[in-house]
Coordinates of C-alpha atoms in Angstrom, one line a residue:
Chain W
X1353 CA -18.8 38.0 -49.2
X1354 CA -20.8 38.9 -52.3
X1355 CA -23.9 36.9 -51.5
X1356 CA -24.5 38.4 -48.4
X1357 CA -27.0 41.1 -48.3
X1358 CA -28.1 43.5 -45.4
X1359 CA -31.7 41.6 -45.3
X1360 CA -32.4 40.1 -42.0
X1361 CA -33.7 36.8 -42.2
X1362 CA -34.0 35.7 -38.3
X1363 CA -34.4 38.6 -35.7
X1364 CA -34.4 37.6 -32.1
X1365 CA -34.6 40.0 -29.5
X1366 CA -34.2 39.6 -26.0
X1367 CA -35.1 36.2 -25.7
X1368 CA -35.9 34.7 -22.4
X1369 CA -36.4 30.9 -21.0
X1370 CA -37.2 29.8 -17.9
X1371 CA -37.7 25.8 -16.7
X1372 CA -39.6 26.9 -14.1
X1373 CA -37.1 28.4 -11.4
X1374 CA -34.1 27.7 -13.7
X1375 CA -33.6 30.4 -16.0
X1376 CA -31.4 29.1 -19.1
X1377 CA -31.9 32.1 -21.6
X1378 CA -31.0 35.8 -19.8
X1379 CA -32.0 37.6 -22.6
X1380 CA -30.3 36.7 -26.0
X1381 CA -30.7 38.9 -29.1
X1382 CA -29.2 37.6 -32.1
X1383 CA -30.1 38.6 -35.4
X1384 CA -29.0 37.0 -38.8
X1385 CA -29.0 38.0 -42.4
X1386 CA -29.7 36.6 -45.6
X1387 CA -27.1 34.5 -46.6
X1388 CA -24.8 34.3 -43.8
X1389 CA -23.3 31.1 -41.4
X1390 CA -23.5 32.2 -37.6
X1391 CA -22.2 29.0 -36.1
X1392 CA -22.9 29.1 -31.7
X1393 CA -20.4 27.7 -29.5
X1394 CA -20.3 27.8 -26.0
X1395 CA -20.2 25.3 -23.0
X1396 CA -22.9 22.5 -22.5
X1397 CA -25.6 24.3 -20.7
X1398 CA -24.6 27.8 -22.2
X1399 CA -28.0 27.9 -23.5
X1400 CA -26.8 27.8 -27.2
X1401 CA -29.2 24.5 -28.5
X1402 CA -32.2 25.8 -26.6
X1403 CA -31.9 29.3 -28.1
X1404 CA -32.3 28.0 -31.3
X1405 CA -35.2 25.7 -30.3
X1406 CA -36.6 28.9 -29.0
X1407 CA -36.5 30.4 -33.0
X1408 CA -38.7 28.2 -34.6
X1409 CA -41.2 27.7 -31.5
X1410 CA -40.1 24.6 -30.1
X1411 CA -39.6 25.8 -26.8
X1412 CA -41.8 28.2 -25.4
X1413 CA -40.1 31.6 -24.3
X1414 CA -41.1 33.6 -21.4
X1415 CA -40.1 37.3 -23.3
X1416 CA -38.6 38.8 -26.0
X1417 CA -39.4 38.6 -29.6
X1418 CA -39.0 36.6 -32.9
X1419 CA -39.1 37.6 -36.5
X1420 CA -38.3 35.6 -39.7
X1421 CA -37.8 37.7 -43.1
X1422 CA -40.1 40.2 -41.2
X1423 CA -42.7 38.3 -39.8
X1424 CA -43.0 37.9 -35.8
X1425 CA -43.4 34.1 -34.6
X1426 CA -45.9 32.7 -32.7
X1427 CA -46.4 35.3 -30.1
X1428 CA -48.5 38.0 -30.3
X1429 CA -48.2 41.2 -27.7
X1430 CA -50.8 42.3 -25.5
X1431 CA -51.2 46.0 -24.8
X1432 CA -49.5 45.2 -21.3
X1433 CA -46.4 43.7 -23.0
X1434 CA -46.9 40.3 -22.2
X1435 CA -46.9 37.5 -24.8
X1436 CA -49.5 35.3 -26.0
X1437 CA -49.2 31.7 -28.3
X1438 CA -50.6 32.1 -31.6
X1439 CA -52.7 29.4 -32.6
X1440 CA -51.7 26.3 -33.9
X1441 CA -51.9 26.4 -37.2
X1442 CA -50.3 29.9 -37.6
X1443 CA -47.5 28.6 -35.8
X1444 CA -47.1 25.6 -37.9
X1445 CA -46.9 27.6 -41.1
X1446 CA -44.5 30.1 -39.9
X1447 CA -42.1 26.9 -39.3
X1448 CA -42.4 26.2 -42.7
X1449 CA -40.1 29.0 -43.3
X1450 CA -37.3 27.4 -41.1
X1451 CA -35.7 24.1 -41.7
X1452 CA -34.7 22.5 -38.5
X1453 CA -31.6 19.6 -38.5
X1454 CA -31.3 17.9 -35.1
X1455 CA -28.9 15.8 -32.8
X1456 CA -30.9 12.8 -32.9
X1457 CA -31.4 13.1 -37.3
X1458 CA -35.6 12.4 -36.2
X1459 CA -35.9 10.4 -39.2
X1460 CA -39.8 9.3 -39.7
X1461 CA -38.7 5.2 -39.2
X1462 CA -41.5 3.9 -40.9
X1463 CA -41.0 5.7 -44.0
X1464 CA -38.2 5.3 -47.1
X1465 CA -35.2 8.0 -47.3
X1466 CA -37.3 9.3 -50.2
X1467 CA -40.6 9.3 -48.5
X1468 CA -38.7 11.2 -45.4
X1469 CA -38.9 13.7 -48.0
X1470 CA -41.5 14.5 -49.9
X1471 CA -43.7 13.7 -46.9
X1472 CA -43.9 17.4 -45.8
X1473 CA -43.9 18.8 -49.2
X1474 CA -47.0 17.0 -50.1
X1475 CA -48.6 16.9 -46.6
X1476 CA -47.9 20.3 -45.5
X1477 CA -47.4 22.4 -48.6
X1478 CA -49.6 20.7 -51.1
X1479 CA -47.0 19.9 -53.9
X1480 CA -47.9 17.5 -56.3
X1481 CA -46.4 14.0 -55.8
X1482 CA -44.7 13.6 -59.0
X1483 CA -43.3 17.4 -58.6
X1484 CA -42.2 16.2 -54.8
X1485 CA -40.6 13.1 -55.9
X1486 CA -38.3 14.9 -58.9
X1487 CA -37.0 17.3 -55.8
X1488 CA -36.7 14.5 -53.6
X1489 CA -34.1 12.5 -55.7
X1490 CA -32.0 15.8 -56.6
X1491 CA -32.1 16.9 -52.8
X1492 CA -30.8 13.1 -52.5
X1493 CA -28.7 13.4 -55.2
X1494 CA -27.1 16.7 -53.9
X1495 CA -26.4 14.7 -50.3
X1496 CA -24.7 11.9 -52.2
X1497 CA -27.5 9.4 -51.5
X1498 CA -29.6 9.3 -54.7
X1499 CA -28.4 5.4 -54.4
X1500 CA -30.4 5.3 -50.6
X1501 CA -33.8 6.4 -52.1
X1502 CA -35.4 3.3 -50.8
X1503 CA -33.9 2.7 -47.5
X1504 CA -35.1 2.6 -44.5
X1505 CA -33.3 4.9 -41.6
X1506 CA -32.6 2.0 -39.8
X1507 CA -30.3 0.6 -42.6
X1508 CA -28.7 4.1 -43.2
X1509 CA -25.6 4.6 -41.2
X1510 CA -25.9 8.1 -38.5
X1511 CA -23.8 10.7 -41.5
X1512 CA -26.3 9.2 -43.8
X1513 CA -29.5 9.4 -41.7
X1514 CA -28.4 12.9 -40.7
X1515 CA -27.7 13.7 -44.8
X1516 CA -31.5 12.3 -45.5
X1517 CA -32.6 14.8 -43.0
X1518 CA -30.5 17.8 -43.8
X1519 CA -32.6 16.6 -47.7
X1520 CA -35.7 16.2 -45.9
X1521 CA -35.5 20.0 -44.2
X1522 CA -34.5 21.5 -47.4
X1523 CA -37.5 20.3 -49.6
X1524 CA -39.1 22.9 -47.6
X1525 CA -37.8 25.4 -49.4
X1526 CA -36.4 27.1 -45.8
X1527 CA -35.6 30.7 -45.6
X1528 CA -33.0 29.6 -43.2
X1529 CA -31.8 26.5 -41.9
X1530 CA -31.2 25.4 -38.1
X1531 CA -28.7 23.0 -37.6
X1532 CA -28.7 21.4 -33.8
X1533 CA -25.3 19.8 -32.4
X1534 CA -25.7 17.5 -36.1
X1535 CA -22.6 15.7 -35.6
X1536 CA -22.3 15.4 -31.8
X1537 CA -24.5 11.9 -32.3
X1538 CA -22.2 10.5 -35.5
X1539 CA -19.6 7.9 -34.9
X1540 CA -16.3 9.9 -36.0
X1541 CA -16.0 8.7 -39.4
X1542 CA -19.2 9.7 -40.3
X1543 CA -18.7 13.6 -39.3
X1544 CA -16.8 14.7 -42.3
X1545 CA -19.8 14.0 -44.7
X1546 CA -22.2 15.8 -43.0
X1547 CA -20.2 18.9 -42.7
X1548 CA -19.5 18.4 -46.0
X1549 CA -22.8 18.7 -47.1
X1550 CA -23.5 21.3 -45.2
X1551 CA -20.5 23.9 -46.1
X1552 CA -21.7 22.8 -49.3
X1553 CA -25.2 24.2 -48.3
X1554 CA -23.4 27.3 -47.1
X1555 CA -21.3 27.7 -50.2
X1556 CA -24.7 27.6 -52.1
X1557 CA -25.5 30.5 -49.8
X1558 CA -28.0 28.9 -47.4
X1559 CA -29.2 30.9 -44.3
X1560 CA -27.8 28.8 -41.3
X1561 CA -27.5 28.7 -37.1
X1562 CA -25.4 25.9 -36.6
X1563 CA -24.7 24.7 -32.9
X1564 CA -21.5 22.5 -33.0
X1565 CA -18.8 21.5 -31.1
X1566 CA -16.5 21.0 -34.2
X1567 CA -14.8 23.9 -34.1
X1568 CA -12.7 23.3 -37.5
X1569 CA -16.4 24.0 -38.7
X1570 CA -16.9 26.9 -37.3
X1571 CA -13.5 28.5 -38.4
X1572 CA -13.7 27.6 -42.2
X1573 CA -17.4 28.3 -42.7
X1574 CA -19.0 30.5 -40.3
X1575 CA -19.2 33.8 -41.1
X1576 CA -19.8 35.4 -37.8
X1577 CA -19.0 32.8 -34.2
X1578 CA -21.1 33.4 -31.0
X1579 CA -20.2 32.9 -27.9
X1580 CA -22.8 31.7 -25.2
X1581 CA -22.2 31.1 -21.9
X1582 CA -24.0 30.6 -18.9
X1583 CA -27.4 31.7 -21.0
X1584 CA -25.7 35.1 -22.1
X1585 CA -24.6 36.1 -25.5
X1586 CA -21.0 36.8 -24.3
X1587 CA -18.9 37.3 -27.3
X1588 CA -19.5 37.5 -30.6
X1589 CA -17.7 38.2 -34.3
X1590 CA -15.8 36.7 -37.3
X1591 CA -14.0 33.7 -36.3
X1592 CA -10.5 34.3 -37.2
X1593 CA -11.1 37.2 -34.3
X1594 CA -13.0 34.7 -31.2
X1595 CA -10.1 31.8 -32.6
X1596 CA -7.3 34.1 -32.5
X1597 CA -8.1 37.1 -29.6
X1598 CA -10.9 36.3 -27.6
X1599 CA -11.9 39.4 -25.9
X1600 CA -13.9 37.9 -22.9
X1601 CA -12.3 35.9 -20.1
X1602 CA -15.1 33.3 -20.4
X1603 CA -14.7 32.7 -24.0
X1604 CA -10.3 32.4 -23.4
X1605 CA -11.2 29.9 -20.8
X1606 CA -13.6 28.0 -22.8
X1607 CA -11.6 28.0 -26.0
X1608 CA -8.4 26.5 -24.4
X1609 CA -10.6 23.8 -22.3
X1610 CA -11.9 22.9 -26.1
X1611 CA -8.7 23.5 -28.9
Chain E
X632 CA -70.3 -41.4 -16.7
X633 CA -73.3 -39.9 -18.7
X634 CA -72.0 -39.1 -21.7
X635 CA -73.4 -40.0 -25.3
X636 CA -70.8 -40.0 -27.8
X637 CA -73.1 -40.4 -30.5
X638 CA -74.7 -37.1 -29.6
X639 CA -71.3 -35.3 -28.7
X640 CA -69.8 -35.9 -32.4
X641 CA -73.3 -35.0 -34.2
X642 CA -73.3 -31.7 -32.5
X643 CA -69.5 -31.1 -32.6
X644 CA -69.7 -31.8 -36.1
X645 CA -72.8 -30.9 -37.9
X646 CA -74.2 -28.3 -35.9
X647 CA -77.4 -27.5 -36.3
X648 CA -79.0 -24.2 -37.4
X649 CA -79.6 -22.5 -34.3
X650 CA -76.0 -23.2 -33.0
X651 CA -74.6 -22.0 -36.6
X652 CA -76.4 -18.9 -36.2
X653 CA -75.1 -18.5 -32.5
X654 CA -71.4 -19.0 -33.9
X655 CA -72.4 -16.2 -36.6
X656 CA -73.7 -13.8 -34.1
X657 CA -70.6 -14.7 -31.9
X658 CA -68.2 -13.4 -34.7
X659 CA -70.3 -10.5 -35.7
X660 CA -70.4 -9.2 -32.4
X661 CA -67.0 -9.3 -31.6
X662 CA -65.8 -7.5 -34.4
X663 CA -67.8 -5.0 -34.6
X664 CA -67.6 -4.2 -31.0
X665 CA -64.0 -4.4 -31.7
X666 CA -64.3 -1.5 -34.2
X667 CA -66.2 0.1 -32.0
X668 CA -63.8 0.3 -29.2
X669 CA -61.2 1.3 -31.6
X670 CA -62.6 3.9 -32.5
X671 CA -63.6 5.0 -28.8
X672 CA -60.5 4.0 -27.5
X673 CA -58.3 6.3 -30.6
X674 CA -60.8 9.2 -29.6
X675 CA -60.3 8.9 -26.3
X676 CA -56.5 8.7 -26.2
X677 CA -56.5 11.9 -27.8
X678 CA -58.4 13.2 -26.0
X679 CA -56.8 12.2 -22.9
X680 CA -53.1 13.3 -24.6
X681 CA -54.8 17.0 -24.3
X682 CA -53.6 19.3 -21.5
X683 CA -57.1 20.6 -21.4
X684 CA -59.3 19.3 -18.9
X685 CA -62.2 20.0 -20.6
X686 CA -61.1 17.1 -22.6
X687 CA -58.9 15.1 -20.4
X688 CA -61.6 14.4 -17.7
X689 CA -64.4 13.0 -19.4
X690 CA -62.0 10.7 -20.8
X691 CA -60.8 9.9 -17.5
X692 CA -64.0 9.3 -15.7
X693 CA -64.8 7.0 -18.6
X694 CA -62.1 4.5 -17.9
X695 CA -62.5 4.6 -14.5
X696 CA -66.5 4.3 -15.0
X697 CA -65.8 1.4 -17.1
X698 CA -62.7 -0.3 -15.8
X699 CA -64.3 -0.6 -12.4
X700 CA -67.6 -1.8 -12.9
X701 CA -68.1 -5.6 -13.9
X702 CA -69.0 -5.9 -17.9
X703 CA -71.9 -8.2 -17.1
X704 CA -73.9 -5.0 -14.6
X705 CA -72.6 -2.4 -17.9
X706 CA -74.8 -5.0 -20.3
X707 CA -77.6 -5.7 -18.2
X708 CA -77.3 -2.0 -17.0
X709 CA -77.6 -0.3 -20.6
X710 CA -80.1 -3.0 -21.7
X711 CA -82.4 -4.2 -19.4
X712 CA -81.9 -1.3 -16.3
X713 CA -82.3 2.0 -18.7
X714 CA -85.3 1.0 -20.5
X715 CA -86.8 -0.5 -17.0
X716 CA -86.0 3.5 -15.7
X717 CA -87.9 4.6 -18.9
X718 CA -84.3 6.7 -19.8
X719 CA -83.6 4.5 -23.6
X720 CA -85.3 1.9 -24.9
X721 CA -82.8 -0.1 -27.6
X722 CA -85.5 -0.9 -30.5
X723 CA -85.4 -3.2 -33.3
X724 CA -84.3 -1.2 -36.2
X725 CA -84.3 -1.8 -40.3
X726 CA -80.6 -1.6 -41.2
X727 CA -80.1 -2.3 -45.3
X728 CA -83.0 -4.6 -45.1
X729 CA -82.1 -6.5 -42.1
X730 CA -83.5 -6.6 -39.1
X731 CA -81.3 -6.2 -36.2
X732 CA -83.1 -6.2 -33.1
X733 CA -82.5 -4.1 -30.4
X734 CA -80.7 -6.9 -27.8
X735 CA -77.5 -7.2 -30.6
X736 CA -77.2 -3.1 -30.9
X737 CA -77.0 -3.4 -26.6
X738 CA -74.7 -6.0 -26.9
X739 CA -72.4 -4.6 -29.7
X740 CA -72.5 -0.9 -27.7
X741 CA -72.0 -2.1 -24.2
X742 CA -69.3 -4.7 -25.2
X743 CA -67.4 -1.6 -27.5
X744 CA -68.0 0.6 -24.8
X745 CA -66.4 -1.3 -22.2
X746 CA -63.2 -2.3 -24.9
X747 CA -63.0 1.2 -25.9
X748 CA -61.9 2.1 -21.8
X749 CA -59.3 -0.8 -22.8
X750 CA -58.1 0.2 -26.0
X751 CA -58.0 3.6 -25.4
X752 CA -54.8 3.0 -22.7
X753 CA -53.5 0.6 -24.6
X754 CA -53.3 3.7 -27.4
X755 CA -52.4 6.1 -25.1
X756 CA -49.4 3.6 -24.1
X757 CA -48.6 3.3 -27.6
X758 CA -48.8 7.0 -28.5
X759 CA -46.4 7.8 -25.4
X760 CA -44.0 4.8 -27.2
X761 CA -43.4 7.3 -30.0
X762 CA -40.3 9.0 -29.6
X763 CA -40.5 13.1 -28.8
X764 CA -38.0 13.5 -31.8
X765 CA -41.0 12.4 -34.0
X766 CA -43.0 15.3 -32.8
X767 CA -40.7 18.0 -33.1
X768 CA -39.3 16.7 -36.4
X769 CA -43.0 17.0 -37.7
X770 CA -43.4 20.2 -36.1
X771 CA -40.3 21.7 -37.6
X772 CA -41.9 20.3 -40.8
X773 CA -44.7 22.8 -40.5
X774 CA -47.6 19.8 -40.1
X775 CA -50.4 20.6 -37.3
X776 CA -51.3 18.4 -34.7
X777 CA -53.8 16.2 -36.8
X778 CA -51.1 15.9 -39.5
X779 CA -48.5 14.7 -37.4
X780 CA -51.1 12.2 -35.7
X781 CA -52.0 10.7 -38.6
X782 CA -49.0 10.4 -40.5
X783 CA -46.3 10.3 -38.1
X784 CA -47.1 9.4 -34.8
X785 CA -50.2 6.6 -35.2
X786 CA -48.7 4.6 -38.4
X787 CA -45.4 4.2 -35.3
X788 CA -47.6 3.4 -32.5
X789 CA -50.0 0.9 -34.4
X790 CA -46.6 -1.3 -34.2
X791 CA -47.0 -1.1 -30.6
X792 CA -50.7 -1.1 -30.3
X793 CA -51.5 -4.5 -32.2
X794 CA -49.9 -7.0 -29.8
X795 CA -52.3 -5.7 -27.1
X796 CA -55.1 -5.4 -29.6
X797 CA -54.8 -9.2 -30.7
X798 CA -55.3 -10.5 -26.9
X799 CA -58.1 -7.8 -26.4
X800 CA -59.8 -9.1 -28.7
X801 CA -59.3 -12.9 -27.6
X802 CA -61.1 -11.4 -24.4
X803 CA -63.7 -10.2 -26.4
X804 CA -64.5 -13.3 -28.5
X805 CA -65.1 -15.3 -24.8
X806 CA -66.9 -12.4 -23.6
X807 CA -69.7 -12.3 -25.6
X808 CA -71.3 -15.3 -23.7
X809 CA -72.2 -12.2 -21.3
X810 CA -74.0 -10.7 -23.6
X811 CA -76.5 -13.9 -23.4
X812 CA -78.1 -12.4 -20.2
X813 CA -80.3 -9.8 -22.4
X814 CA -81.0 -12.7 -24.8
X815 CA -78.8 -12.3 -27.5
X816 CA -78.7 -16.0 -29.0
X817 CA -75.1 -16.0 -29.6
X818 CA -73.1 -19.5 -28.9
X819 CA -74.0 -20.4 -25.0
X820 CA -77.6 -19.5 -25.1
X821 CA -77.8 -21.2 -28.4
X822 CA -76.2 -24.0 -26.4
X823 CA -78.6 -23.6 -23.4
X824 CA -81.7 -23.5 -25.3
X825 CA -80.6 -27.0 -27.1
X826 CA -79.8 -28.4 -23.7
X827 CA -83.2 -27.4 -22.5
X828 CA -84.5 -29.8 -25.0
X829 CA -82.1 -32.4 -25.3
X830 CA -81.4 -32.4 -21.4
X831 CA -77.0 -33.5 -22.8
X832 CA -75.8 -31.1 -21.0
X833 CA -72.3 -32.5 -20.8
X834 CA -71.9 -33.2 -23.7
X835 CA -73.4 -29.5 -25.7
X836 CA -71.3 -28.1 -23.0
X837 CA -68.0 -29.6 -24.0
X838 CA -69.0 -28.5 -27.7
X839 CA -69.5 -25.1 -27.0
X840 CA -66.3 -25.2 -25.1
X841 CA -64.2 -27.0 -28.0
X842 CA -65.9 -24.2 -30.3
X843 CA -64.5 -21.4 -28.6
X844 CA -61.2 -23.1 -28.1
X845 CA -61.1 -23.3 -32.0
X846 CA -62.3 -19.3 -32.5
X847 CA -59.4 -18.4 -30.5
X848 CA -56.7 -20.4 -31.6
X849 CA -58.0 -19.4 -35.4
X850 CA -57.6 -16.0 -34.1
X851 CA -54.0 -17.0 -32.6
X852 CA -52.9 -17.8 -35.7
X853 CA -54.3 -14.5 -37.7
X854 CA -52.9 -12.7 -34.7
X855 CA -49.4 -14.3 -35.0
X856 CA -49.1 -13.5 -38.7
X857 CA -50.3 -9.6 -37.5
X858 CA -47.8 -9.3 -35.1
X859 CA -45.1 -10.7 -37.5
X860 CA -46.3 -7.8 -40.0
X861 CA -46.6 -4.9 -38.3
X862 CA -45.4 -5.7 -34.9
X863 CA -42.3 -5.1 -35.5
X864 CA -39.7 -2.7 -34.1
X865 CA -37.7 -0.2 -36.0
X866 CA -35.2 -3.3 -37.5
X867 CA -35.3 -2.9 -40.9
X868 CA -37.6 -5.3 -43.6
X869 CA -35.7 -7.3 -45.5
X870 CA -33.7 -5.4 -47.6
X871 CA -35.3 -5.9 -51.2
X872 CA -36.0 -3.1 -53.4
X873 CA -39.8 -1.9 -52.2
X874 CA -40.0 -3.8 -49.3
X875 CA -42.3 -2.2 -46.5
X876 CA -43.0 -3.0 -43.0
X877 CA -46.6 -2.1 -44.0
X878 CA -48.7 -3.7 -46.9
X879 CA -49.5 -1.1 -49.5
X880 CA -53.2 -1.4 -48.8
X881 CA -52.8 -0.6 -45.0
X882 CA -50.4 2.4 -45.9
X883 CA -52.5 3.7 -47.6
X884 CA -55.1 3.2 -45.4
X885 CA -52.9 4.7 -42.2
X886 CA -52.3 8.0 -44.0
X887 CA -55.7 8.4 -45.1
X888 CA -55.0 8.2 -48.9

């Protein structure tokens, strides 16, 4: 597609996680560039929503590396080759360059739809109030809940909670956008909205990892569909190619357990 | 029965100086050795939240220090036993042209030090109430650990925190008759030094009692209306425009603005 370009946003290489004897990540390397929909599928317990956990830091990984638009996250290498955690506040402003959308939506309960939003602009990146509320109604406005400004999460339906928080990510101004099993938590009327909104994010040429099990989703919008299984990148390419002729015998069997 | 009524209702009802002053010094010390032990207690559940030990031990050899000794030894031990070992003398000290003499700094420290032991695992519990989701929502938000204490995690676990708070401080009210042991004149030694001279002992005795049935059942009321306000759970306020679950004022003061 035109908007595409040959810039690599996120960069992982060789990533991997260990709960202590249990190793869940056997080295995944996965890199994405500006512009483009890589949507990871894969059994539960491939590895696929703790790899992207792993991107922007909320996991700790035992090796391998992670850059975002060029800059290496949260570990720095010692001459032996081991890793050590940057400090804390390093970390939290490389996050700022990844907007993170999760299973649960994580909505801040105690604060309005609109305050979800320009909490983090204001808190974290110093925006001016008036400034953060303007962006927070069009973000709400481009979600199809400018109407929701002042409700609470608790009287926002699941699509709509998950919609304030897709809004509440974007006001970071992400470089790329992490989307974590979004639907898998929504009562089945509710799922169409959010993927809606987000091939609508897509369209607009946002930078996204998306972990989903809707794989209608992943055949209209991703650009590129990765197969993990068993904590291995096993298969990977456009998705009219894993839909249609699945190399791997892992990815046949998983396929026509799921379609 | 020895009882004068006469005397019973004059006391009850128009108390005299000294026992006005002793309900005063009551109040005063319980709230702010209240705010002291907040603020010990928030401090120290932070501290205790930290995987470093450096941190995490003090706070725990605090709580057991002061959880497993009786509060009357901890007052007559920081009052009357460290400046008998020549380690700290309290002193009277000029404070905005007051006076306040060294007994009521004791009393105020060793009562907020004890509550602070209290409060700060009633904060810890109330921290560990917050769901993880909060933290790694923040997190992926780009906010650093203060950040996300302050404006995510506390403002969700005062709502847990203040049911506990509102009886701790119930205890505290009723034990600040301890603190009567190093002389502070606060309601029962006010009451004991009037019995010494009126020799109605029943009767002062069954004011004093009816005095600090009334503080706490005040308090049981303030605490109710707290509890209704911020209390609550994650059910929504009622659904007018602007409604909050938190007064503007204490918003504002929760995220520091």
């Amino acid at each position: 597609m035109a908007h595409k370009s040959e810039e690599l946003i996120i960069e992982a290489l060789d990533i991997h996680k260990s709960f202590g004897d249990l190793e869940i990540l056997k080295g995944i390397s996965l890199q994405v560039r500006r512009g483009e929909v890589v949507v990871l599928i894969g059994a539960s317990g491939s590895g696929k929503t703790t790899f992207i956990r792993c991107i922007n830091l909320l996991e700790d990984i035992q090796g391998g590396r992670i850059r975002v638009n060029g800059r290496s996250m949260g570990y720095r290498e010692r001459a032996d080759g081991s890793l050590v955690r940057d400090s804390e506040r390093n970390i939290a402003r490389q996050r700022r360059d990844i907007g993170m959308v999760f299973q649960r939506f994580n909505l801040f309960p105690h604060m309005t739809a609109l305050e979800n939003i320009i909490e983090a602009p204001i808190q974290v990146l110093g925006v001016p109030r008036a400034e953060a509320l303007e962006q927070a109604r069009a973000l709400l406005a481009r979600v199809g809940l400018a109407d929701k400004a002042m409700h609470y999460p608790s009287m926002l339906s699941g699509g709509q909670q998950q919609r304030v928080a897709i809004a509440r990510a974007l006001a970071m101004k992400p470089q790329a956008m992490l989307f974590d099993e979004p639907t898998s938590a929504l009562d089945p009327e509710t799922v169409g909205e959010v993927l809606q909104v987000m091939k609508q994010l897509a369209d607009d040429g946002m930078t996204m990892v998306v972990v989903t099990h809707e794989m209608g989703f992943a055949r209209e919008v991703a650009d590129r569909v990765v197969v993990l299984d068993q904590g291995e990148l096993i298969e990977q390419g456009p998705p009219e190619q894993i839909f249609s002729r699945p190399t791997h015998p892992r990815t046949q069997a998983f396929l026509s357990r799921v379609l | 029965m020895n009882f004068n009524w006469d005397v019973f209702w004059q006391y009850l009802l128009q108390p005299s100086g000294v026992y006005l002053t002793g309900l005063w010094l009551t109040c005063l010390i319980s709230v702010l050795a209240m705010a002291l032990g907040c603020v010990l207690g928030l401090a120290a559940a932070l501290m205790r939240l930290s995987r470093n030990p450096l941190l995490n031990l003090p706070v725990r050899f605090y709580v057991w220090l002061m959880r497993g000794t009786p509060l009357l030894v901890q007052i007559v031990f920081l009052y009357t036993a460290l400046a008998a070992g020549g380690i700290f003398r309290f002193e009277d000290v000029e404070l905005l042209g007051l006076v306040v003499p060294g007994n009521i700094q004791a009393a105020i420290i060793a009562l907020g030090l004890n509550e602070g032991a209290y409060m700060a695992e009633i904060i810890r519990a109330g921290i560990g109430a917050v769901d993880k989701g909060q933290y790694e929502a923040g997190r992926s938000l780009g906010m650093t650990f203060a950040k996300l204490m302050r404006r995510i995690v506390l403002p969700q676990a005062f709502r847990v925190i203040v049911p506990p708070l509102g009886n701790e401080f119930n205890v505290m009210l009723k034990n600040t008759t301890l603190v009567s042991v190093i002389g502070v004149q606060e309601l029962l030694l006010s009451t004991q030094m009037v019995t010494s001279a009126t020799f109605r002992v029943f009767e002062l005795y069954l004011v004093v009692a009816i005095y600090f049935l009334l503080l706490t059942t005040l308090w049981g009321f303030f605490q109710r209306w707290l509890e209704a306000r911020f209390g609550q759970s994650d059910r929504p306020a009622p659904p007018a425009a602007g409604s909050r679950m938190f007064g503007r004022g204490t918003l504002k003061l929760l995220r520091g603005r």
